[in-house]
Amino acid sequence: MKRQTLKLAIAVSLGLSAGAVMADDLRERAATMFSAVPQYPPVIDGNELTEAKLDLGKMLFFEPRLSSSHLISCNTCHNVGMGGHDYLPTSIGHGWQKGPRNSPTVFNAVFNIAQFWDGRAGDLAEQAKGPVQAGVEMSSTPERVVATLKSMPIYVEKFGNAFPGQEDPVTFDNMATAIEAFEATLITPDADFDKFLRGDTSALNDEEKEGLALFMDKGCVACHAGTNLGGQGYFPFGLVTKPGAEILPAGDKGRFTVTSTASDEYVFRAAPLRNIELTAPYFHSGAVWSLEEAVAVMGTAQLGAELADDEVKSITAFLKTLTGKIPEIRYPELPPSTDDTPKPEPMVF
């Protein structure tokens, strides 16, 4: 009886050891392809993250008077309480117009090679200028924005503190720089996958580990690697098989509108996958609400593989381990308008 018990104990021990070795091997392999989200924001070249600048940037991120209607702020489409986006297929802007593409999450956007689905903005500061001026979004102008901010003494003071030594610190460029500084802090560390990458192999269960292995073995990692598991390159959507027009609208040719290069037709920046379970609906068209369906579509369109149901479920389980610690953001108190503040434009044409 004792000998049988000993054999059983040895067998269990060997099984656990083998499992631990396999988990370590998987982790080591993953560590060559992915990086954990850091605990602190990265350094931004030319934009020091001072307390004064972060305070101003946070206020501007939530400031609806940057829009001509006084209704739309950065947070409207990149809601920090809802995964850093707006849970709509495409965002609603000035005059209740529908935007052409799904709103990407602002969380971890600082790790992307460029901003927007087509990469037309090189950094977060450049990105911040776009929606403010777009007629389908905030429908304002740099001149109106500066006039609005200068009309409120609190903003004049805060711009002076954030950009000391400048003769006229209240500028459109400084507005964008301050917003970039705040957005750089919107990172989500400590996902289960980050814990796994740092050495805690128990942070993922067996199904999630299987999903990670499939994610690498099937080729998903070719486009979705690095810290953000995406956001670092441009790839044709429908590399092997083009999805239907409801998912890949024929009229949106992606990066082609930026480069005017024929080979860039229907090319988009690979979507970052951090916090992906919080950012439905999926794809630039916002046409797919189910994460499992999105995984299956990518298998067919990008890999030329009809993923089995259990493979889709395992990959989806892994993707859910990418949900990190969402930053706690307290809504700021914004200064009151004055008689000099430009009045809101009507939202109805």
Coordinates of C-alpha atoms in Angstrom, one line a residue:
M1 CA 0.0 0.0 0.0
K2 CA 2.8 2.4 0.9
R3 CA 4.6 1.5 -2.4
Q4 CA 1.5 2.3 -4.4
T5 CA 1.0 5.6 -2.5
L6 CA 4.7 6.5 -3.2
K7 CA 4.3 5.7 -6.9
L8 CA 1.2 7.9 -7.1
A9 CA 3.0 10.7 -5.3
I10 CA 5.9 10.4 -7.7
A11 CA 3.6 10.4 -10.8
V12 CA 1.7 13.5 -9.5
S13 CA 5.0 15.2 -8.8
L14 CA 6.3 14.4 -12.3
G15 CA 3.1 15.6 -13.9
L16 CA 3.3 18.9 -12.0
S17 CA 6.9 19.3 -12.9
A18 CA 6.2 18.6 -16.6
G19 CA 3.4 21.1 -16.5
A20 CA 5.6 23.7 -14.9
V21 CA 8.3 23.2 -17.5
M22 CA 5.8 23.5 -20.3
A23 CA 4.4 26.7 -18.8
D24 CA 7.9 28.1 -18.4
D25 CA 8.7 27.3 -22.0
L26 CA 5.5 29.0 -23.1
R27 CA 6.3 32.0 -21.1
E28 CA 9.8 32.3 -22.4
R29 CA 8.6 32.0 -25.9
A30 CA 5.9 34.7 -25.3
A31 CA 8.5 37.0 -23.7
T32 CA 10.3 37.1 -27.1
M33 CA 7.2 38.5 -28.8
F34 CA 5.3 40.5 -26.2
S35 CA 6.1 43.0 -23.5
A36 CA 4.2 43.8 -20.3
V37 CA 2.6 47.2 -19.9
P38 CA 4.8 49.2 -17.6
Q39 CA 3.7 50.5 -14.2
Y40 CA 4.4 54.1 -15.2
P41 CA 3.9 56.2 -18.4
P42 CA 6.7 56.2 -20.9
V43 CA 8.9 59.2 -21.6
I44 CA 7.6 61.3 -24.5
D45 CA 10.2 63.0 -26.5
G46 CA 9.7 66.8 -26.2
N47 CA 6.8 66.6 -23.8
E48 CA 7.8 66.4 -20.1
L49 CA 4.9 65.1 -18.0
T50 CA 4.8 67.7 -15.3
E51 CA 2.1 67.9 -12.7
A52 CA 0.9 71.2 -14.1
K53 CA 0.7 69.9 -17.6
L54 CA -1.1 66.7 -16.6
D55 CA -3.7 68.8 -14.6
L56 CA -4.3 71.0 -17.6
G57 CA -4.4 68.1 -20.0
K58 CA -7.0 66.3 -17.9
M59 CA -9.3 69.3 -17.9
L60 CA -8.9 69.7 -21.6
F61 CA -9.7 66.0 -22.3
F62 CA -13.0 66.5 -20.5
E63 CA -13.7 70.0 -21.9
P64 CA -16.7 70.1 -24.2
R65 CA -16.2 73.7 -25.1
L66 CA -13.4 72.7 -27.4
S67 CA -16.2 71.7 -29.7
S68 CA -18.3 74.4 -31.4
S69 CA -21.5 72.9 -29.9
H70 CA -20.1 72.8 -26.3
L71 CA -21.3 69.2 -26.2
I72 CA -18.5 67.0 -27.4
S73 CA -15.2 66.4 -25.6
C74 CA -12.4 64.0 -26.1
N75 CA -14.0 61.8 -23.5
T76 CA -17.2 61.6 -25.5
C77 CA -15.7 59.2 -28.0
H78 CA -12.9 57.9 -25.7
N79 CA -14.8 57.4 -22.5
V80 CA -12.4 56.5 -19.7
G81 CA -15.3 54.9 -17.9
M82 CA -16.2 52.5 -20.8
G83 CA -12.9 51.0 -22.0
G84 CA -11.6 54.2 -23.4
H85 CA -14.1 54.3 -26.3
D86 CA -17.8 54.9 -26.8
Y87 CA -19.4 51.4 -27.5
L88 CA -20.7 52.6 -30.8
P89 CA -20.0 51.1 -34.3
T90 CA -19.0 54.6 -35.3
S91 CA -19.0 57.8 -33.2
I92 CA -21.6 60.5 -33.3
G93 CA -20.3 64.0 -33.8
H94 CA -21.4 67.5 -34.6
G95 CA -24.9 67.8 -36.0
W96 CA -25.5 64.1 -34.9
Q97 CA -23.4 63.0 -37.9
K98 CA -22.0 59.5 -37.8
G99 CA -18.2 59.2 -38.2
P100 CA -16.7 56.9 -40.8
R101 CA -14.9 54.6 -38.5
N102 CA -15.0 52.9 -35.1
S103 CA -13.4 55.0 -32.3
P104 CA -10.2 53.3 -31.0
T105 CA -9.6 53.1 -27.3
V106 CA -7.4 55.8 -25.7
F107 CA -6.0 53.3 -23.2
N108 CA -2.4 52.4 -24.0
A109 CA -2.6 54.5 -27.2
V110 CA 0.8 56.0 -26.2
F111 CA 2.4 52.7 -27.2
N112 CA 1.1 52.7 -30.8
I113 CA 3.4 53.6 -33.7
A114 CA 0.8 56.1 -34.9
Q115 CA -2.8 57.2 -34.2
F116 CA -6.0 56.6 -36.1
W117 CA -6.8 53.4 -38.1
D118 CA -4.9 54.7 -41.1
G119 CA -2.0 56.1 -39.0
R120 CA -2.4 59.6 -40.3
A121 CA -1.3 61.2 -37.0
G122 CA 2.3 60.5 -35.8
D123 CA 1.6 60.9 -32.1
L124 CA -1.1 61.7 -29.6
A125 CA -0.6 65.5 -29.8
E126 CA -1.2 65.4 -33.6
Q127 CA -4.1 63.2 -33.1
A128 CA -5.7 65.6 -30.5
K129 CA -5.8 68.3 -33.2
G130 CA -7.8 66.2 -35.7
P131 CA -11.2 65.6 -34.1
V132 CA -11.3 69.2 -32.8
Q133 CA -11.2 70.5 -36.4
A134 CA -13.2 67.7 -38.1
G135 CA -16.6 68.9 -39.3
V136 CA -18.0 65.4 -38.5
E137 CA -16.6 65.4 -35.0
M138 CA -16.1 68.6 -32.9
S139 CA -16.4 71.0 -35.8
S140 CA -14.3 73.8 -34.3
T141 CA -11.2 75.8 -35.4
P142 CA -7.8 76.6 -33.8
E143 CA -8.9 80.2 -33.6
R144 CA -12.1 79.4 -31.8
V145 CA -10.4 77.1 -29.4
V146 CA -7.8 79.7 -28.4
A147 CA -10.5 82.3 -28.0
T148 CA -12.5 80.0 -25.9
L149 CA -9.6 79.1 -23.6
K150 CA -8.4 82.7 -23.3
S151 CA -11.9 83.8 -22.3
M152 CA -11.6 81.9 -19.0
P153 CA -8.9 83.2 -16.5
I154 CA -8.4 79.8 -14.9
Y155 CA -7.3 78.3 -18.2
V156 CA -5.0 81.3 -18.8
E157 CA -3.4 80.7 -15.5
K158 CA -3.1 76.9 -15.9
F159 CA -1.5 77.2 -19.4
G160 CA 1.0 79.6 -17.9
N161 CA 1.9 77.0 -15.2
A162 CA 2.0 74.2 -17.7
F163 CA 4.2 76.0 -20.2
P164 CA 6.3 78.4 -18.1
G165 CA 8.5 81.0 -19.8
Q166 CA 6.3 81.3 -22.9
E167 CA 5.1 84.7 -23.8
D168 CA 1.8 83.5 -25.0
P169 CA 1.2 79.9 -23.7
V170 CA -2.5 79.6 -24.7
T171 CA -2.1 78.1 -28.1
F172 CA -3.7 75.3 -30.1
D173 CA -0.4 73.4 -30.2
N174 CA 0.0 73.6 -26.4
M175 CA -3.6 72.4 -26.0
A176 CA -2.7 69.3 -28.0
T177 CA 0.6 68.8 -26.1
A178 CA -1.3 69.0 -22.7
I179 CA -3.9 66.5 -23.9
E180 CA -1.1 64.2 -25.1
A181 CA 0.6 64.4 -21.7
F182 CA -2.7 63.3 -19.9
E183 CA -3.4 60.6 -22.4
A184 CA 0.1 59.1 -21.9
T185 CA -0.9 58.3 -18.3
L186 CA -3.9 56.2 -19.5
I187 CA -2.2 52.9 -19.3
T188 CA -3.5 49.6 -18.0
P189 CA -0.8 47.5 -16.3
D190 CA -1.1 44.3 -14.3
A191 CA -3.2 42.3 -16.7
D192 CA -3.1 38.6 -16.0
F193 CA -1.0 38.2 -19.1
D194 CA 1.5 40.8 -17.7
K195 CA 1.8 38.8 -14.6
F196 CA 2.4 35.7 -16.7
L197 CA 5.1 37.5 -18.7
R198 CA 6.8 38.6 -15.5
G199 CA 7.1 35.0 -14.3
D200 CA 3.8 34.0 -12.6
T201 CA 2.9 31.0 -14.8
S202 CA -0.2 30.4 -12.6
A203 CA -1.7 33.7 -13.7
L204 CA -3.1 32.0 -16.8
N205 CA -5.3 28.8 -16.6
D206 CA -4.9 25.9 -19.0
E207 CA -7.4 27.2 -21.5
E208 CA -5.8 30.6 -21.6
K209 CA -2.3 29.1 -22.0
E210 CA -3.7 27.0 -24.9
G211 CA -5.1 30.2 -26.4
L212 CA -1.7 31.9 -26.1
A213 CA 0.0 29.0 -27.8
L214 CA -2.6 29.0 -30.6
F215 CA -2.3 32.8 -30.9
M216 CA 1.5 32.4 -31.6
D217 CA 1.3 29.1 -33.6
K218 CA -1.5 30.2 -35.9
G219 CA 0.3 33.4 -36.8
C220 CA -1.8 36.1 -35.0
V221 CA 1.4 37.3 -33.5
A222 CA 2.7 38.4 -36.9
C223 CA 0.5 41.5 -36.7
H224 CA -0.3 41.6 -32.9
A225 CA 2.9 41.7 -30.9
G226 CA 4.8 44.1 -28.7
T227 CA 3.4 45.9 -25.6
N228 CA 0.1 46.6 -27.1
L229 CA -0.3 43.4 -29.1
G230 CA -0.8 45.5 -32.2
G231 CA -0.6 49.1 -33.2
Q232 CA 2.9 48.7 -34.6
G233 CA 2.3 48.1 -38.3
Y234 CA 0.0 48.3 -41.2
F235 CA -1.6 45.3 -42.9
P236 CA -4.2 44.6 -45.5
F237 CA -7.6 43.7 -44.0
G238 CA -8.5 40.6 -46.0
L239 CA -5.0 39.4 -46.6
V240 CA -6.2 36.0 -47.6
T241 CA -10.0 36.3 -47.9
K242 CA -11.8 39.7 -47.9
P243 CA -14.6 39.9 -45.4
G244 CA -18.1 41.0 -46.6
A245 CA -18.9 44.6 -47.3
E246 CA -20.6 44.9 -43.9
I247 CA -17.3 44.3 -42.2
L248 CA -15.0 45.8 -44.9
P249 CA -16.9 48.7 -46.6
A250 CA -15.8 49.2 -50.1
G251 CA -15.7 52.9 -49.8
D252 CA -13.2 53.0 -47.0
K253 CA -9.8 52.3 -48.5
G254 CA -7.8 52.8 -45.3
R255 CA -4.3 54.0 -45.5
F256 CA -4.6 54.7 -49.2
T257 CA -6.3 58.0 -48.3
V258 CA -3.1 59.0 -46.5
T259 CA -0.4 57.7 -48.9
S260 CA -2.3 57.6 -52.3
T261 CA -0.3 54.4 -52.9
A262 CA -2.3 51.6 -54.6
S263 CA -0.8 48.9 -52.5
D264 CA -2.2 50.7 -49.4
E265 CA -5.8 50.1 -50.4
Y266 CA -7.7 48.5 -47.6
V267 CA -4.6 48.6 -45.4
F268 CA -5.1 49.5 -41.7
R269 CA -3.0 49.8 -38.6
A270 CA -3.2 46.5 -36.8
A271 CA -5.7 47.0 -33.9
P272 CA -4.1 46.9 -30.4
L273 CA -5.6 44.1 -28.4
R274 CA -5.1 45.3 -24.9
N275 CA -8.4 45.4 -23.0
I276 CA -10.1 44.0 -26.2
E277 CA -13.0 42.5 -24.2
L278 CA -14.0 46.1 -23.2
T279 CA -13.9 47.6 -26.7
A280 CA -16.7 46.0 -28.7
P281 CA -17.8 46.5 -31.5
Y282 CA -14.8 45.4 -33.4
F283 CA -12.9 46.4 -36.6
H284 CA -12.7 49.8 -38.2
S285 CA -16.3 49.4 -39.3
G286 CA -17.5 48.5 -35.8
A287 CA -19.6 45.7 -37.5
V288 CA -18.9 42.8 -35.1
W289 CA -20.1 42.8 -31.5
S290 CA -18.9 39.3 -30.5
L291 CA -15.2 38.8 -29.6
E292 CA -15.4 35.2 -30.6
E293 CA -16.9 36.1 -34.0
A294 CA -14.1 38.7 -34.5
V295 CA -11.5 36.0 -33.8
A296 CA -13.1 33.7 -36.3
V297 CA -13.3 36.4 -38.9
M298 CA -9.6 37.2 -38.4
G299 CA -8.8 33.5 -38.8
T300 CA -10.5 33.4 -42.2
A301 CA -9.5 36.8 -43.5
Q302 CA -5.9 37.1 -42.3
L303 CA -4.7 33.6 -41.8
G304 CA -6.7 31.6 -44.3
A305 CA -7.7 29.2 -41.6
E306 CA -11.1 28.1 -40.5
L307 CA -10.5 28.0 -36.8
A308 CA -12.3 25.2 -34.9
D309 CA -14.8 26.2 -32.2
D310 CA -12.5 25.1 -29.4
E311 CA -9.6 27.1 -30.9
V312 CA -11.7 30.2 -31.1
K313 CA -12.8 29.8 -27.5
S314 CA -9.3 29.3 -26.3
I315 CA -7.9 32.3 -28.2
T316 CA -10.8 34.4 -26.9
A317 CA -10.0 33.2 -23.3
F318 CA -6.4 34.3 -23.8
L319 CA -7.5 37.7 -25.2
K320 CA -9.5 38.4 -22.1
T321 CA -6.3 38.0 -20.0
L322 CA -5.1 41.3 -21.7
T323 CA -7.5 43.4 -19.6
G324 CA -5.4 45.4 -17.2
K325 CA -6.0 47.7 -14.3
I326 CA -8.1 50.6 -15.6
P327 CA -6.9 54.0 -14.2
E328 CA -9.2 55.7 -11.8
I329 CA -10.1 59.1 -13.2
R330 CA -11.9 61.7 -11.2
Y331 CA -14.0 64.1 -13.4
P332 CA -12.3 67.5 -13.1
E333 CA -14.1 70.7 -12.2
L334 CA -14.1 72.9 -15.2
P335 CA -14.1 76.7 -15.1
P336 CA -17.2 78.7 -15.8
S337 CA -17.7 80.4 -19.2
T338 CA -17.5 84.2 -19.3
D339 CA -19.1 86.9 -21.4
D340 CA -16.2 86.6 -23.8
T341 CA -16.6 82.8 -24.3
P342 CA -17.8 82.0 -27.8
K343 CA -21.4 80.9 -27.7
P344 CA -22.3 77.3 -28.7
E345 CA -23.2 76.5 -32.3
P346 CA -26.5 74.6 -32.8
M347 CA -26.1 70.8 -33.3
V348 CA -29.0 70.8 -35.8
F349 CA -28.1 72.0 -39.4

